[in-house]
Amino acid sequence: YMTITKYGQCCLLIEINNVRILTDPGRFSTAQNDLTDLDLILITHEHADHLHTESLETIMAKNPKVEIVTNSGVGKILTELNIPHTICEGSTAINRSNLSIEAFDGKHVEIFEEFGQVQNTGYFIGEELFYPGDAYTNPRKEVPILALPVSGPWCSSADAIKYAVEVNPQKAFPVHDYLLNEEGTELTHTIFEAALKGQGVEFVRLRNNETKEFYG
């Protein structure tokens, strides 16, 4: 099983097989700045709600042994800041502490034409969790748990629900919903929960700063 804590937009603390992984430390959360004993940081793309370099530098100062794993688009930014990192993109994979991290490049969902189009790399973590970043990438393999984007300037409920149905995970939980207010979050989660239940997918509500255990 894994334990997942959600911070802000798409920043997740994932604890699996005694490995502590952080995803996408963005500008909509600061709680990640206080974390210690991190092993890996996965960064899917360079948008500020997924990569906040000041936060990343704070995290690195408290976690001097942490390894950053990302793609070439983010890597260019990190290189300019002299931040060491490992490239894992396309359809490559790495293995850390007997835990596989598999890359799946996918097109960032359109905001408007080419606006905001950057390299986006999703990551399949330990054959348990698929985190696609801001893309509707289908890894075309069994997905026990899906981190599902549910809101945003590029995200419609219909498209996101269709994506979840296509991937067909056992469980899905919401990410990319920080900009919703309380009422919006409740409404959106209710819609996804009801729609996916009818498709055989369990939608597990996860709020900002909440921790839950997931059994694949």
PDB file of C-alpha atoms in Angstrom:
ATOM      1  CA  TYR A   1       0.000   0.000   0.000  1.00  0.00           C
ATOM      2  CA  MET A   2       1.011   3.638  -0.169  1.00  0.00           C
ATOM      3  CA  THR A   3       0.318   6.756   1.844  1.00  0.00           C
ATOM      4  CA  ILE A   4      -0.401   9.972  -0.051  1.00  0.00           C
ATOM      5  CA  THR A   5      -0.506  13.498   1.345  1.00  0.00           C
ATOM      6  CA  LYS A   6      -1.730  16.286  -0.915  1.00  0.00           C
ATOM      7  CA  TYR A   7      -0.332  19.820  -0.785  1.00  0.00           C
ATOM      8  CA  GLY A   8      -1.865  22.573  -2.890  1.00  0.00           C
ATOM      9  CA  GLN A   9      -2.266  21.869  -6.602  1.00  0.00           C
ATOM     10  CA  CYS A  10      -0.309  18.752  -7.543  1.00  0.00           C
ATOM     11  CA  CYS A  11       2.323  18.456  -4.833  1.00  0.00           C
ATOM     12  CA  LEU A  12       2.032  14.964  -3.375  1.00  0.00           C
ATOM     13  CA  LEU A  13       4.078  13.248  -0.698  1.00  0.00           C
ATOM     14  CA  ILE A  14       4.009   9.576  -1.632  1.00  0.00           C
ATOM     15  CA  GLU A  15       5.326   7.030   0.837  1.00  0.00           C
ATOM     16  CA  ILE A  16       5.784   3.539  -0.619  1.00  0.00           C
ATOM     17  CA  ASN A  17       8.227   0.724   0.220  1.00  0.00           C
ATOM     18  CA  ASN A  18       9.964   3.020   2.739  1.00  0.00           C
ATOM     19  CA  VAL A  19      10.674   5.504  -0.059  1.00  0.00           C
ATOM     20  CA  ARG A  20       9.482   9.107   0.281  1.00  0.00           C
ATOM     21  CA  ILE A  21       8.666  10.773  -3.031  1.00  0.00           C
ATOM     22  CA  LEU A  22       7.518  14.348  -3.625  1.00  0.00           C
ATOM     23  CA  THR A  23       5.824  15.409  -6.859  1.00  0.00           C
ATOM     24  CA  ASP A  24       5.627  18.848  -8.444  1.00  0.00           C
ATOM     25  CA  PRO A  25       6.437  21.361  -5.669  1.00  0.00           C
ATOM     26  CA  GLY A  26       4.549  24.347  -7.081  1.00  0.00           C
ATOM     27  CA  ARG A  27       3.735  27.880  -6.032  1.00  0.00           C
ATOM     28  CA  PHE A  28       0.300  27.167  -4.553  1.00  0.00           C
ATOM     29  CA  SER A  29       1.639  25.415  -1.458  1.00  0.00           C
ATOM     30  CA  THR A  30       4.379  25.927   1.110  1.00  0.00           C
ATOM     31  CA  ALA A  31       3.926  22.907   3.406  1.00  0.00           C
ATOM     32  CA  GLN A  32       6.351  20.934   1.248  1.00  0.00           C
ATOM     33  CA  ASN A  33       9.123  23.308   2.313  1.00  0.00           C
ATOM     34  CA  ASP A  34       9.149  21.748   5.791  1.00  0.00           C
ATOM     35  CA  LEU A  35       9.506  18.116   4.695  1.00  0.00           C
ATOM     36  CA  THR A  36      12.582  16.071   5.517  1.00  0.00           C
ATOM     37  CA  ASP A  37      13.887  12.580   4.710  1.00  0.00           C
ATOM     38  CA  LEU A  38      12.815  12.844   1.075  1.00  0.00           C
ATOM     39  CA  ASP A  39      14.370  10.377  -1.368  1.00  0.00           C
ATOM     40  CA  LEU A  40      13.032  11.567  -4.735  1.00  0.00           C
ATOM     41  CA  ILE A  41      11.364  14.616  -6.275  1.00  0.00           C
ATOM     42  CA  LEU A  42       9.471  14.046  -9.526  1.00  0.00           C
ATOM     43  CA  ILE A  43       8.712  17.104 -11.662  1.00  0.00           C
ATOM     44  CA  THR A  44       6.382  16.638 -14.643  1.00  0.00           C
ATOM     45  CA  HIS A  45       6.726  20.040 -16.316  1.00  0.00           C
ATOM     46  CA  GLU A  46       7.837  23.621 -15.872  1.00  0.00           C
ATOM     47  CA  HIS A  47       4.590  25.511 -15.199  1.00  0.00           C
ATOM     48  CA  ALA A  48       4.746  27.429 -11.930  1.00  0.00           C
ATOM     49  CA  ASP A  49       1.996  25.421 -10.236  1.00  0.00           C
ATOM     50  CA  HIS A  50       4.248  22.367 -10.674  1.00  0.00           C
ATOM     51  CA  LEU A  51       7.728  23.876 -10.421  1.00  0.00           C
ATOM     52  CA  HIS A  52       8.494  26.681  -7.997  1.00  0.00           C
ATOM     53  CA  THR A  53      12.266  26.943  -7.969  1.00  0.00           C
ATOM     54  CA  GLU A  54      12.507  28.868  -4.685  1.00  0.00           C
ATOM     55  CA  SER A  55      10.503  26.140  -2.961  1.00  0.00           C
ATOM     56  CA  LEU A  56      12.639  23.491  -4.613  1.00  0.00           C
ATOM     57  CA  GLU A  57      15.828  25.095  -3.332  1.00  0.00           C
ATOM     58  CA  THR A  58      14.361  25.271   0.188  1.00  0.00           C
ATOM     59  CA  ILE A  59      13.438  21.592   0.030  1.00  0.00           C
ATOM     60  CA  MET A  60      16.903  20.663  -1.206  1.00  0.00           C
ATOM     61  CA  ALA A  61      18.543  22.540   1.658  1.00  0.00           C
ATOM     62  CA  LYS A  62      16.582  20.375   4.116  1.00  0.00           C
ATOM     63  CA  ASN A  63      17.058  17.207   2.047  1.00  0.00           C
ATOM     64  CA  PRO A  64      20.655  17.323   0.786  1.00  0.00           C
ATOM     65  CA  LYS A  65      20.573  13.717  -0.488  1.00  0.00           C
ATOM     66  CA  VAL A  66      17.317  14.010  -2.433  1.00  0.00           C
ATOM     67  CA  GLU A  67      17.389  13.132  -6.140  1.00  0.00           C
ATOM     68  CA  ILE A  68      15.375  15.215  -8.599  1.00  0.00           C
ATOM     69  CA  VAL A  69      13.922  13.282 -11.535  1.00  0.00           C
ATOM     70  CA  THR A  70      12.421  15.199 -14.434  1.00  0.00           C
ATOM     71  CA  ASN A  71      12.455  15.812 -18.188  1.00  0.00           C
ATOM     72  CA  SER A  72      14.675  17.910 -20.446  1.00  0.00           C
ATOM     73  CA  GLY A  73      12.301  20.892 -20.433  1.00  0.00           C
ATOM     74  CA  VAL A  74      12.531  21.258 -16.671  1.00  0.00           C
ATOM     75  CA  GLY A  75      16.145  20.114 -16.753  1.00  0.00           C
ATOM     76  CA  LYS A  76      17.149  23.160 -18.788  1.00  0.00           C
ATOM     77  CA  ILE A  77      15.779  25.440 -16.050  1.00  0.00           C
ATOM     78  CA  LEU A  78      17.466  23.429 -13.303  1.00  0.00           C
ATOM     79  CA  THR A  79      20.794  23.448 -15.144  1.00  0.00           C
ATOM     80  CA  GLU A  80      20.711  27.249 -15.290  1.00  0.00           C
ATOM     81  CA  LEU A  81      20.278  27.218 -11.497  1.00  0.00           C
ATOM     82  CA  ASN A  82      23.038  24.628 -11.001  1.00  0.00           C
ATOM     83  CA  ILE A  83      20.544  22.178  -9.521  1.00  0.00           C
ATOM     84  CA  PRO A  84      21.578  18.555 -10.130  1.00  0.00           C
ATOM     85  CA  HIS A  85      18.943  16.256 -11.581  1.00  0.00           C
ATOM     86  CA  THR A  86      18.314  12.989 -13.384  1.00  0.00           C
ATOM     87  CA  ILE A  87      16.541  12.938 -16.754  1.00  0.00           C
ATOM     88  CA  CYS A  88      13.771  10.364 -17.105  1.00  0.00           C
ATOM     89  CA  GLU A  89      11.506  11.080 -20.064  1.00  0.00           C
ATOM     90  CA  GLY A  90      10.003   9.624 -23.208  1.00  0.00           C
ATOM     91  CA  SER A  91       9.399   5.987 -22.325  1.00  0.00           C
ATOM     92  CA  THR A  92      12.460   5.377 -20.169  1.00  0.00           C
ATOM     93  CA  ALA A  93      12.580   4.122 -16.592  1.00  0.00           C
ATOM     94  CA  ILE A  94      14.822   4.171 -13.552  1.00  0.00           C
ATOM     95  CA  ASN A  95      14.916   1.992 -10.450  1.00  0.00           C
ATOM     96  CA  ARG A  96      15.566   3.316  -6.979  1.00  0.00           C
ATOM     97  CA  SER A  97      15.480   1.215  -3.785  1.00  0.00           C
ATOM     98  CA  ASN A  98      13.743  -1.585  -5.713  1.00  0.00           C
ATOM     99  CA  LEU A  99      11.086   0.885  -6.813  1.00  0.00           C
ATOM    100  CA  SER A 100      10.500   1.496 -10.521  1.00  0.00           C
ATOM    101  CA  ILE A 101       9.859   4.984 -11.865  1.00  0.00           C
ATOM    102  CA  GLU A 102       8.622   4.797 -15.452  1.00  0.00           C
ATOM    103  CA  ALA A 103       8.268   7.869 -17.681  1.00  0.00           C
ATOM    104  CA  PHE A 104       5.378   8.518 -20.050  1.00  0.00           C
ATOM    105  CA  ASP A 105       5.668  11.672 -22.121  1.00  0.00           C
ATOM    106  CA  GLY A 106       2.289  13.111 -23.076  1.00  0.00           C
ATOM    107  CA  LYS A 107       1.027  16.326 -24.608  1.00  0.00           C
ATOM    108  CA  HIS A 108      -0.052  18.959 -22.095  1.00  0.00           C
ATOM    109  CA  VAL A 109      -3.802  19.356 -22.500  1.00  0.00           C
ATOM    110  CA  GLU A 110      -4.523  22.398 -24.635  1.00  0.00           C
ATOM    111  CA  ILE A 111      -5.154  25.681 -22.820  1.00  0.00           C
ATOM    112  CA  PHE A 112      -5.468  27.619 -26.085  1.00  0.00           C
ATOM    113  CA  GLU A 113      -3.616  26.622 -29.218  1.00  0.00           C
ATOM    114  CA  GLU A 114       0.120  26.638 -28.396  1.00  0.00           C
ATOM    115  CA  PHE A 115      -0.199  28.760 -25.266  1.00  0.00           C
ATOM    116  CA  GLY A 116       1.430  26.952 -22.344  1.00  0.00           C
ATOM    117  CA  GLN A 117       2.576  23.992 -24.433  1.00  0.00           C
ATOM    118  CA  VAL A 118       5.661  22.574 -22.729  1.00  0.00           C
ATOM    119  CA  GLN A 119       7.139  19.107 -22.386  1.00  0.00           C
ATOM    120  CA  ASN A 120       5.053  17.063 -19.929  1.00  0.00           C
ATOM    121  CA  THR A 121       6.194  13.743 -18.505  1.00  0.00           C
ATOM    122  CA  GLY A 122       3.963  11.528 -16.407  1.00  0.00           C
ATOM    123  CA  TYR A 123       5.424   8.982 -14.002  1.00  0.00           C
ATOM    124  CA  PHE A 124       4.299   5.481 -13.081  1.00  0.00           C
ATOM    125  CA  ILE A 125       5.513   4.845  -9.549  1.00  0.00           C
ATOM    126  CA  GLY A 126       6.180   1.322  -8.343  1.00  0.00           C
ATOM    127  CA  GLU A 127       3.575  -0.210 -10.655  1.00  0.00           C
ATOM    128  CA  GLU A 128       0.988   1.237  -8.264  1.00  0.00           C
ATOM    129  CA  LEU A 129       0.381   4.925  -8.993  1.00  0.00           C
ATOM    130  CA  PHE A 130       0.228   6.734 -12.307  1.00  0.00           C
ATOM    131  CA  TYR A 131       0.659  10.505 -12.080  1.00  0.00           C
ATOM    132  CA  PRO A 132       0.190  11.990 -15.579  1.00  0.00           C
ATOM    133  CA  GLY A 133       0.981  15.637 -14.874  1.00  0.00           C
ATOM    134  CA  ASP A 134      -1.210  17.903 -17.012  1.00  0.00           C
ATOM    135  CA  ALA A 135      -1.883  15.345 -19.733  1.00  0.00           C
ATOM    136  CA  TYR A 136      -4.429  12.675 -20.524  1.00  0.00           C
ATOM    137  CA  THR A 137      -1.788  10.042 -21.154  1.00  0.00           C
ATOM    138  CA  ASN A 138      -2.879   6.423 -21.155  1.00  0.00           C
ATOM    139  CA  PRO A 139       0.026   4.186 -20.069  1.00  0.00           C
ATOM    140  CA  ARG A 140      -1.840   1.227 -21.597  1.00  0.00           C
ATOM    141  CA  LYS A 141      -1.175  -1.066 -18.670  1.00  0.00           C
ATOM    142  CA  GLU A 142      -2.985  -1.907 -15.466  1.00  0.00           C
ATOM    143  CA  VAL A 143      -3.283   1.173 -13.245  1.00  0.00           C
ATOM    144  CA  PRO A 144      -4.182   0.426  -9.627  1.00  0.00           C
ATOM    145  CA  ILE A 145      -4.265   4.119  -8.626  1.00  0.00           C
ATOM    146  CA  LEU A 146      -4.596   7.212 -10.825  1.00  0.00           C
ATOM    147  CA  ALA A 147      -3.849  10.800  -9.789  1.00  0.00           C
ATOM    148  CA  LEU A 148      -6.629  12.450 -11.779  1.00  0.00           C
ATOM    149  CA  PRO A 149      -6.646  16.161 -12.738  1.00  0.00           C
ATOM    150  CA  VAL A 150     -10.195  17.434 -12.083  1.00  0.00           C
ATOM    151  CA  SER A 151     -10.073  21.192 -12.643  1.00  0.00           C
ATOM    152  CA  GLY A 152      -8.101  23.974 -14.291  1.00  0.00           C
ATOM    153  CA  PRO A 153      -8.025  26.285 -17.322  1.00  0.00           C
ATOM    154  CA  TRP A 154      -7.487  23.274 -19.606  1.00  0.00           C
ATOM    155  CA  CYS A 155      -9.584  20.698 -17.780  1.00  0.00           C
ATOM    156  CA  SER A 156     -13.256  19.974 -18.398  1.00  0.00           C
ATOM    157  CA  SER A 157     -15.098  17.472 -16.216  1.00  0.00           C
ATOM    158  CA  ALA A 158     -16.282  15.563 -19.286  1.00  0.00           C
ATOM    159  CA  ASP A 159     -12.787  15.123 -20.734  1.00  0.00           C
ATOM    160  CA  ALA A 160     -11.236  14.226 -17.373  1.00  0.00           C
ATOM    161  CA  ILE A 161     -13.929  11.654 -16.603  1.00  0.00           C
ATOM    162  CA  LYS A 162     -13.568  10.129 -20.091  1.00  0.00           C
ATOM    163  CA  TYR A 163      -9.819   9.948 -19.497  1.00  0.00           C
ATOM    164  CA  ALA A 164     -10.306   8.116 -16.204  1.00  0.00           C
ATOM    165  CA  VAL A 165     -12.732   5.687 -17.841  1.00  0.00           C
ATOM    166  CA  GLU A 166     -10.215   5.030 -20.634  1.00  0.00           C
ATOM    167  CA  VAL A 167      -7.361   4.313 -18.194  1.00  0.00           C
ATOM    168  CA  ASN A 168      -9.749   2.307 -15.988  1.00  0.00           C
ATOM    169  CA  PRO A 169      -7.882   2.395 -12.667  1.00  0.00           C
ATOM    170  CA  GLN A 170      -9.118   0.624  -9.571  1.00  0.00           C
ATOM    171  CA  LYS A 171      -9.054   3.939  -7.721  1.00  0.00           C
ATOM    172  CA  ALA A 172      -8.622   7.581  -8.680  1.00  0.00           C
ATOM    173  CA  PHE A 173      -8.067  10.617  -6.501  1.00  0.00           C
ATOM    174  CA  PRO A 174      -8.240  14.334  -7.408  1.00  0.00           C
ATOM    175  CA  VAL A 175      -5.325  16.626  -8.149  1.00  0.00           C
ATOM    176  CA  HIS A 176      -5.134  20.020  -9.860  1.00  0.00           C
ATOM    177  CA  ASP A 177      -8.070  21.516  -7.950  1.00  0.00           C
ATOM    178  CA  TYR A 178      -6.426  24.089  -5.671  1.00  0.00           C
ATOM    179  CA  LEU A 179      -8.043  27.075  -7.411  1.00  0.00           C
ATOM    180  CA  LEU A 180     -11.553  25.861  -6.528  1.00  0.00           C
ATOM    181  CA  ASN A 181     -13.211  27.303  -3.423  1.00  0.00           C
ATOM    182  CA  GLU A 182     -14.820  25.032  -0.826  1.00  0.00           C
ATOM    183  CA  GLU A 183     -18.148  24.843  -2.654  1.00  0.00           C
ATOM    184  CA  GLY A 184     -16.445  24.256  -5.993  1.00  0.00           C
ATOM    185  CA  THR A 185     -14.289  21.482  -4.582  1.00  0.00           C
ATOM    186  CA  GLU A 186     -17.290  19.747  -3.013  1.00  0.00           C
ATOM    187  CA  LEU A 187     -19.320  19.997  -6.229  1.00  0.00           C
ATOM    188  CA  THR A 188     -16.479  18.822  -8.469  1.00  0.00           C
ATOM    189  CA  HIS A 189     -15.571  15.874  -6.256  1.00  0.00           C
ATOM    190  CA  THR A 190     -19.242  14.874  -6.027  1.00  0.00           C
ATOM    191  CA  ILE A 191     -19.599  14.900  -9.823  1.00  0.00           C
ATOM    192  CA  PHE A 192     -16.489  12.800 -10.340  1.00  0.00           C
ATOM    193  CA  GLU A 193     -17.399  10.372  -7.584  1.00  0.00           C
ATOM    194  CA  ALA A 194     -20.874   9.767  -9.008  1.00  0.00           C
ATOM    195  CA  ALA A 195     -19.815   9.548 -12.651  1.00  0.00           C
ATOM    196  CA  LEU A 196     -16.894   7.202 -12.048  1.00  0.00           C
ATOM    197  CA  LYS A 197     -18.819   4.941  -9.694  1.00  0.00           C
ATOM    198  CA  GLY A 198     -21.092   4.117 -12.600  1.00  0.00           C
ATOM    199  CA  GLN A 199     -18.001   3.166 -14.605  1.00  0.00           C
ATOM    200  CA  GLY A 200     -16.553   0.882 -11.946  1.00  0.00           C
ATOM    201  CA  VAL A 201     -13.853   3.300 -10.746  1.00  0.00           C
ATOM    202  CA  GLU A 202     -13.670   4.212  -7.064  1.00  0.00           C
ATOM    203  CA  PHE A 203     -13.090   7.952  -6.638  1.00  0.00           C
ATOM    204  CA  VAL A 204     -11.328   8.699  -3.358  1.00  0.00           C
ATOM    205  CA  ARG A 205     -11.748  12.292  -2.232  1.00  0.00           C
ATOM    206  CA  LEU A 206      -8.486  13.905  -1.133  1.00  0.00           C
ATOM    207  CA  ARG A 207      -8.362  17.487   0.096  1.00  0.00           C
ATOM    208  CA  ASN A 208      -5.491  19.900   0.533  1.00  0.00           C
ATOM    209  CA  ASN A 209      -3.229  18.906   3.466  1.00  0.00           C
ATOM    210  CA  GLU A 210      -5.064  15.581   3.839  1.00  0.00           C
ATOM    211  CA  THR A 211      -3.375  12.184   4.115  1.00  0.00           C
ATOM    212  CA  LYS A 212      -4.899   8.867   3.069  1.00  0.00           C
ATOM    213  CA  GLU A 213      -3.741   5.290   2.699  1.00  0.00           C
ATOM    214  CA  PHE A 214      -4.289   3.594  -0.634  1.00  0.00           C
ATOM    215  CA  TYR A 215      -4.396  -0.128  -1.177  1.00  0.00           C
ATOM    216  CA  GLY A 216      -3.993  -1.158  -4.811  1.00  0.00           C
TER     217      GLY A 216
END
